[in-house]
Tab-separated table of N, CA and C in Angstrom:
chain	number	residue	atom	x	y	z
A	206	UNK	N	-23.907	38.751	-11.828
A	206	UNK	CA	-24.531	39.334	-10.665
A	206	UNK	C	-23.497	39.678	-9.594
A	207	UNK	N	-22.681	38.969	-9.340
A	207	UNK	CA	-21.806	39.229	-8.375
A	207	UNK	C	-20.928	40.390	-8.396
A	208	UNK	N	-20.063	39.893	-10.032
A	208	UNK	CA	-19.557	41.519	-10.263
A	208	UNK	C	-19.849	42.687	-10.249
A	209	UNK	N	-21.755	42.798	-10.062
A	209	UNK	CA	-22.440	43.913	-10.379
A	209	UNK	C	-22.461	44.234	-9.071
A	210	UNK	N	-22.189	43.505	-7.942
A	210	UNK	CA	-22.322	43.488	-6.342
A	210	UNK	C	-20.883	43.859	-6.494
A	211	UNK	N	-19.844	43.593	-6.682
A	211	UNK	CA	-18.945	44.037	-6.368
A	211	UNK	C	-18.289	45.495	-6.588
A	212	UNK	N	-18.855	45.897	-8.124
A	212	UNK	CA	-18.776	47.476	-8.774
A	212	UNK	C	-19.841	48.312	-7.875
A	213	UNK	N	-20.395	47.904	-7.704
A	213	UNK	CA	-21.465	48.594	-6.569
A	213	UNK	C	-20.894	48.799	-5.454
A	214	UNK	N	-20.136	47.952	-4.657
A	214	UNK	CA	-19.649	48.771	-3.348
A	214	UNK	C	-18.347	49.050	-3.539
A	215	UNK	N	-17.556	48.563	-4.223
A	215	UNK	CA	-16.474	49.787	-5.020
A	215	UNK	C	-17.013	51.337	-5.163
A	216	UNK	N	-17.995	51.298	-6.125
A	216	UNK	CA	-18.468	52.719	-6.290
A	216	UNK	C	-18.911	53.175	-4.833
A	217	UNK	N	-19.451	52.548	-3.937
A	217	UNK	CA	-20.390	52.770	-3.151
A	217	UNK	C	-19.061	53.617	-1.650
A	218	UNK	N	-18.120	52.802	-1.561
A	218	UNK	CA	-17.096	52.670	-1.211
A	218	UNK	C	-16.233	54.115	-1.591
A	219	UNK	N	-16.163	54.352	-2.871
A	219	UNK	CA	-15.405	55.649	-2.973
A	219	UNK	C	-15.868	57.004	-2.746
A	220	UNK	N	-17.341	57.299	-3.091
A	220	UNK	CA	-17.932	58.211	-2.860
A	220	UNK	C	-17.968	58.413	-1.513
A	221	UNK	N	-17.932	57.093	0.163
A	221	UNK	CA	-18.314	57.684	0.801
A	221	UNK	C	-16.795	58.372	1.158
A	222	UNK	N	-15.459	57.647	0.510
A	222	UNK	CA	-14.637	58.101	0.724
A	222	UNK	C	-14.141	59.770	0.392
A	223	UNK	N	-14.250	60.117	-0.619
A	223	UNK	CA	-15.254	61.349	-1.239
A	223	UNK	C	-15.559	61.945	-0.402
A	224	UNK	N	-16.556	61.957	0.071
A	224	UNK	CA	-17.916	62.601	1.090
A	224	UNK	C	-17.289	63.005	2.203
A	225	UNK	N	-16.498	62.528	3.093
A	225	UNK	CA	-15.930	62.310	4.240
A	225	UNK	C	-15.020	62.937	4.170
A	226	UNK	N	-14.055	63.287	3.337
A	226	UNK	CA	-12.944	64.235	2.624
A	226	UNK	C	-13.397	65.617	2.471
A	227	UNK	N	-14.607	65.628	1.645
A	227	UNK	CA	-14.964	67.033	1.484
A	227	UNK	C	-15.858	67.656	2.542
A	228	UNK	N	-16.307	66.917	3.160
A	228	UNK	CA	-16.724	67.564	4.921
A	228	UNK	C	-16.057	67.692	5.962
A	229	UNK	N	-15.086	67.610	5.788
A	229	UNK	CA	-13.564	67.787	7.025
A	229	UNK	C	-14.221	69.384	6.791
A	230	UNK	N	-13.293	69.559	8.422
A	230	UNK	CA	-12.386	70.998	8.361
A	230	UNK	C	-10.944	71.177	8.191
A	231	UNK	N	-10.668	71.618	7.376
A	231	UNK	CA	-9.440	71.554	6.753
A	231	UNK	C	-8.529	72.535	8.070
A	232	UNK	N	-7.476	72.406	8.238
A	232	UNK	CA	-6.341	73.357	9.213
A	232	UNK	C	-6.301	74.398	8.542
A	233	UNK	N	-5.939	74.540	6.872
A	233	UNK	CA	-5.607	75.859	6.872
A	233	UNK	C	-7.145	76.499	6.323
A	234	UNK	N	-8.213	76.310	6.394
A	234	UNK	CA	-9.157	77.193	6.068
A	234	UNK	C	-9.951	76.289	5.157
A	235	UNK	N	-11.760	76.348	5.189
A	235	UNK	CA	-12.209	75.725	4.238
A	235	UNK	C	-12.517	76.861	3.194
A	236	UNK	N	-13.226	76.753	2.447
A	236	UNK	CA	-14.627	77.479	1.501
A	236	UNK	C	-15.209	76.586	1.632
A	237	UNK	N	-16.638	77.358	2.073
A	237	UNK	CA	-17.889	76.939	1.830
A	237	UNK	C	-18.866	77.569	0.992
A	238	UNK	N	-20.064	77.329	0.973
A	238	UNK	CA	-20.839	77.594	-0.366
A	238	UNK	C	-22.322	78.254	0.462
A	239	UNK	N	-22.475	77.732	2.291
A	239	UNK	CA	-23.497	77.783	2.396
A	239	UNK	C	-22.887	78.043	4.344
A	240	UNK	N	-24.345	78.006	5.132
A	240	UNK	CA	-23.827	78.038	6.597
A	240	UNK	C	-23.214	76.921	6.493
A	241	UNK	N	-21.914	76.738	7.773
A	241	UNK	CA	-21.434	75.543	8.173
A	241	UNK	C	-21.274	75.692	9.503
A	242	UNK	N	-20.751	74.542	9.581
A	242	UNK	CA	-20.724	74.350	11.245
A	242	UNK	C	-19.388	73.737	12.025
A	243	UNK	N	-19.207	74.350	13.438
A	243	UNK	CA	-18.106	73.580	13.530
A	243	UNK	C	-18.395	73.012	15.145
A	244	UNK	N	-18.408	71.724	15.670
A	244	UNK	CA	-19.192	71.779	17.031
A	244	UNK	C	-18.905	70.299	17.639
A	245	UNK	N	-19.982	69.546	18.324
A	245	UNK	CA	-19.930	68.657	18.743
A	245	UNK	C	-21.313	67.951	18.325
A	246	UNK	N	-21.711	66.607	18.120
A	246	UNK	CA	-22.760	66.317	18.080
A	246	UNK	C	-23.532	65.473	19.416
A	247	UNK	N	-22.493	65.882	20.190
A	247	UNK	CA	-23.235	64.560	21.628
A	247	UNK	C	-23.108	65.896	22.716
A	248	UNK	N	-22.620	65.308	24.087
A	248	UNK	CA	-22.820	65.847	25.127
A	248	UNK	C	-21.045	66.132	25.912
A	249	UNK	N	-20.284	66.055	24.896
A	249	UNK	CA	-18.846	67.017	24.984
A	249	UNK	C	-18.974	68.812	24.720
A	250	UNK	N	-18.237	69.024	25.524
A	250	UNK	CA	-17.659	70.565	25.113
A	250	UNK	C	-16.413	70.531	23.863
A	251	UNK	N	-16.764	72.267	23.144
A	251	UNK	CA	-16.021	71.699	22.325
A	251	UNK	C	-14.477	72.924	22.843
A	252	UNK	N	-13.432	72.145	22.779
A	252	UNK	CA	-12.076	72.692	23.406
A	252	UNK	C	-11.753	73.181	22.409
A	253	UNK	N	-10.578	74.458	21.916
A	253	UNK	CA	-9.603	74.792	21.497
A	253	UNK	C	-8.428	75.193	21.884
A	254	UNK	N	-7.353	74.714	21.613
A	254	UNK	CA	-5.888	74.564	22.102
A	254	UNK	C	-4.987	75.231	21.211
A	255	UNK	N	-3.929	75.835	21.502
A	255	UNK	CA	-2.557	76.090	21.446
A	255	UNK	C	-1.432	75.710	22.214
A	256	UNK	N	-0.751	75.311	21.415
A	256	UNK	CA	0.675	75.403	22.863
A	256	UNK	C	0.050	74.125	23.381
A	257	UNK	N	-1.132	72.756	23.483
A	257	UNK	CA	-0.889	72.058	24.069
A	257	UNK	C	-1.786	72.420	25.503
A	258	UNK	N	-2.128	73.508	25.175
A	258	UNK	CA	-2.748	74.391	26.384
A	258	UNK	C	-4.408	74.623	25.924
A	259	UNK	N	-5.266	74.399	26.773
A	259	UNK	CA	-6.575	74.717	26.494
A	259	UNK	C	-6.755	76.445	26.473
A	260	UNK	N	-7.590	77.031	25.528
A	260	UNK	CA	-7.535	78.301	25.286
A	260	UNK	C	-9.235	78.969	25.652
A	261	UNK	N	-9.948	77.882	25.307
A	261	UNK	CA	-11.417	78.123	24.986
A	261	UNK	C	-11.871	76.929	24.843
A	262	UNK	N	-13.189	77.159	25.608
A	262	UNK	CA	-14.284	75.981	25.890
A	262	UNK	C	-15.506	76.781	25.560
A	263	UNK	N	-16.334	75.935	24.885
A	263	UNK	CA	-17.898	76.137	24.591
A	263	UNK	C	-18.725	74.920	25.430
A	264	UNK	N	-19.231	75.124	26.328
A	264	UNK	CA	-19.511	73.837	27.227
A	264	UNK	C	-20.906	73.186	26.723
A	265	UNK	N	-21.459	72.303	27.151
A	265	UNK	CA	-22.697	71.630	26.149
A	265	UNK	C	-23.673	72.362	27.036
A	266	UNK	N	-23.485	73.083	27.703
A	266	UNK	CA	-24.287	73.607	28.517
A	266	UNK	C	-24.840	75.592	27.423
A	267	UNK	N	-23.859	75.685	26.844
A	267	UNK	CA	-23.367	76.788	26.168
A	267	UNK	C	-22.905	77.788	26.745
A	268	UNK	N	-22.504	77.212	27.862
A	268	UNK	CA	-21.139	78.611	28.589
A	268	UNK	C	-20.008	78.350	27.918
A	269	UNK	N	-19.296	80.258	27.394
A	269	UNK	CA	-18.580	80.072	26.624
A	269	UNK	C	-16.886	80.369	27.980
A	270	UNK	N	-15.879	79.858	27.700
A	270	UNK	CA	-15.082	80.566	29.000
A	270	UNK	C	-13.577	80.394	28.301
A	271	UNK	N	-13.011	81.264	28.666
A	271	UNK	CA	-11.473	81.694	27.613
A	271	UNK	C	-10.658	81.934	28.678
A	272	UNK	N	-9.946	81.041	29.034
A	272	UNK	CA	-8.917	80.814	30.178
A	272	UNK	C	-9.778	80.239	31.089
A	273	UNK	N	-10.278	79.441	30.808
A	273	UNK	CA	-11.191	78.736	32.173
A	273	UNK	C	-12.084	77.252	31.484
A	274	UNK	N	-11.522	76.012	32.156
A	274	UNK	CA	-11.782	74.894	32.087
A	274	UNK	C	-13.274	74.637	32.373
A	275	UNK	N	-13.952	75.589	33.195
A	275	UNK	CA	-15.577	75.185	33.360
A	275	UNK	C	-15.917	76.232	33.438
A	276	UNK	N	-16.148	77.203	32.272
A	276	UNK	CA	-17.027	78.437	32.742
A	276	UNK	C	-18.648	78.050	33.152
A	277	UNK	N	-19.181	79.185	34.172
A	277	UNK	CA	-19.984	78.981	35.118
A	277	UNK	C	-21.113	80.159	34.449
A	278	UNK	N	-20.970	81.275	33.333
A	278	UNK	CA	-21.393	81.637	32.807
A	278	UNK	C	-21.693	81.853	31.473
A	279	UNK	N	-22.373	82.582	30.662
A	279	UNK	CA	-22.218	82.644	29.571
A	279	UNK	C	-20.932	82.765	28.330
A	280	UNK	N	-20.488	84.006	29.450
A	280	UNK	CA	-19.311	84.620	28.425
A	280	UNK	C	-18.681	84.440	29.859
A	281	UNK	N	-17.637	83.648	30.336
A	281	UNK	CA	-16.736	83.979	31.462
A	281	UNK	C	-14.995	83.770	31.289
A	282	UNK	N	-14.427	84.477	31.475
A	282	UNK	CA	-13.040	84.708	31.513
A	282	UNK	C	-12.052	85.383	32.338
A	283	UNK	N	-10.762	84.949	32.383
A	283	UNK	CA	-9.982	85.342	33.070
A	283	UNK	C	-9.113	86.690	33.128
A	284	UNK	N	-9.769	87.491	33.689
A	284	UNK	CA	-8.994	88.880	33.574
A	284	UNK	C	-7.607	89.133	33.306
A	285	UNK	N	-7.099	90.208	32.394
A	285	UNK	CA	-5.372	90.031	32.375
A	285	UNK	C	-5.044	91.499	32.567
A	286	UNK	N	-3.827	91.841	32.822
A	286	UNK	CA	-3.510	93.198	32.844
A	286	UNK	C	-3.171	93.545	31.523
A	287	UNK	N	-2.864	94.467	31.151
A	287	UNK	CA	-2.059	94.848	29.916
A	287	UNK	C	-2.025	96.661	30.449
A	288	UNK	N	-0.979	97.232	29.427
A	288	UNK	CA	-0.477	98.210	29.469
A	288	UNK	C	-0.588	98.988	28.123
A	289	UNK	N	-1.498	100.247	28.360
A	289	UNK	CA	-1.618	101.348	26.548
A	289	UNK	C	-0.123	101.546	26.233
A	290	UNK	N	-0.071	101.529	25.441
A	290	UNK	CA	1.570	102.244	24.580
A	290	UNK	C	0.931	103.721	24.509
């Protein structure tokens, strides 16, 4: 009986190790098979960074803001200049 308790959370044990592996988001790109998701499950915003530098916020509020730590609207961002070639 015991050993049968013990092969049991061995098995029980690897699969969730398994499971937890194949639901990451991988850095360089997943495949998926179906919708997925990439987000928060509580009451954080979710950040993306470069450089160490915040780039984009999706706030739990669902203001989205791209150069801006608390967007105040939906879609809000920081204007830039640029120049046509």
């Amino acid at each position: 009986m015991k050993s049968n308790v013990l092969f049991l959370l061995l098995v029980f044990s690897s699969l969730n190790t398994v499971l937890a592996q194949t639901l990451e988001w991988k850095l360089n790109g997943n495949t998926v098979t179906s919708d997925s998701k990439l987000g928060t499950n509580n009451g954080y915003d979710l950040i993306i960074e470069t450089g160490n530098l915040e780039r984009f916020r999706v706030t739990d509020a669902g203001n989205i803001g791209i150069g801006l730590a608390f967007p105040e609207h939906k879609l809000d961002f920081i204007m830039c200049h640029f120049s046509a070639t």
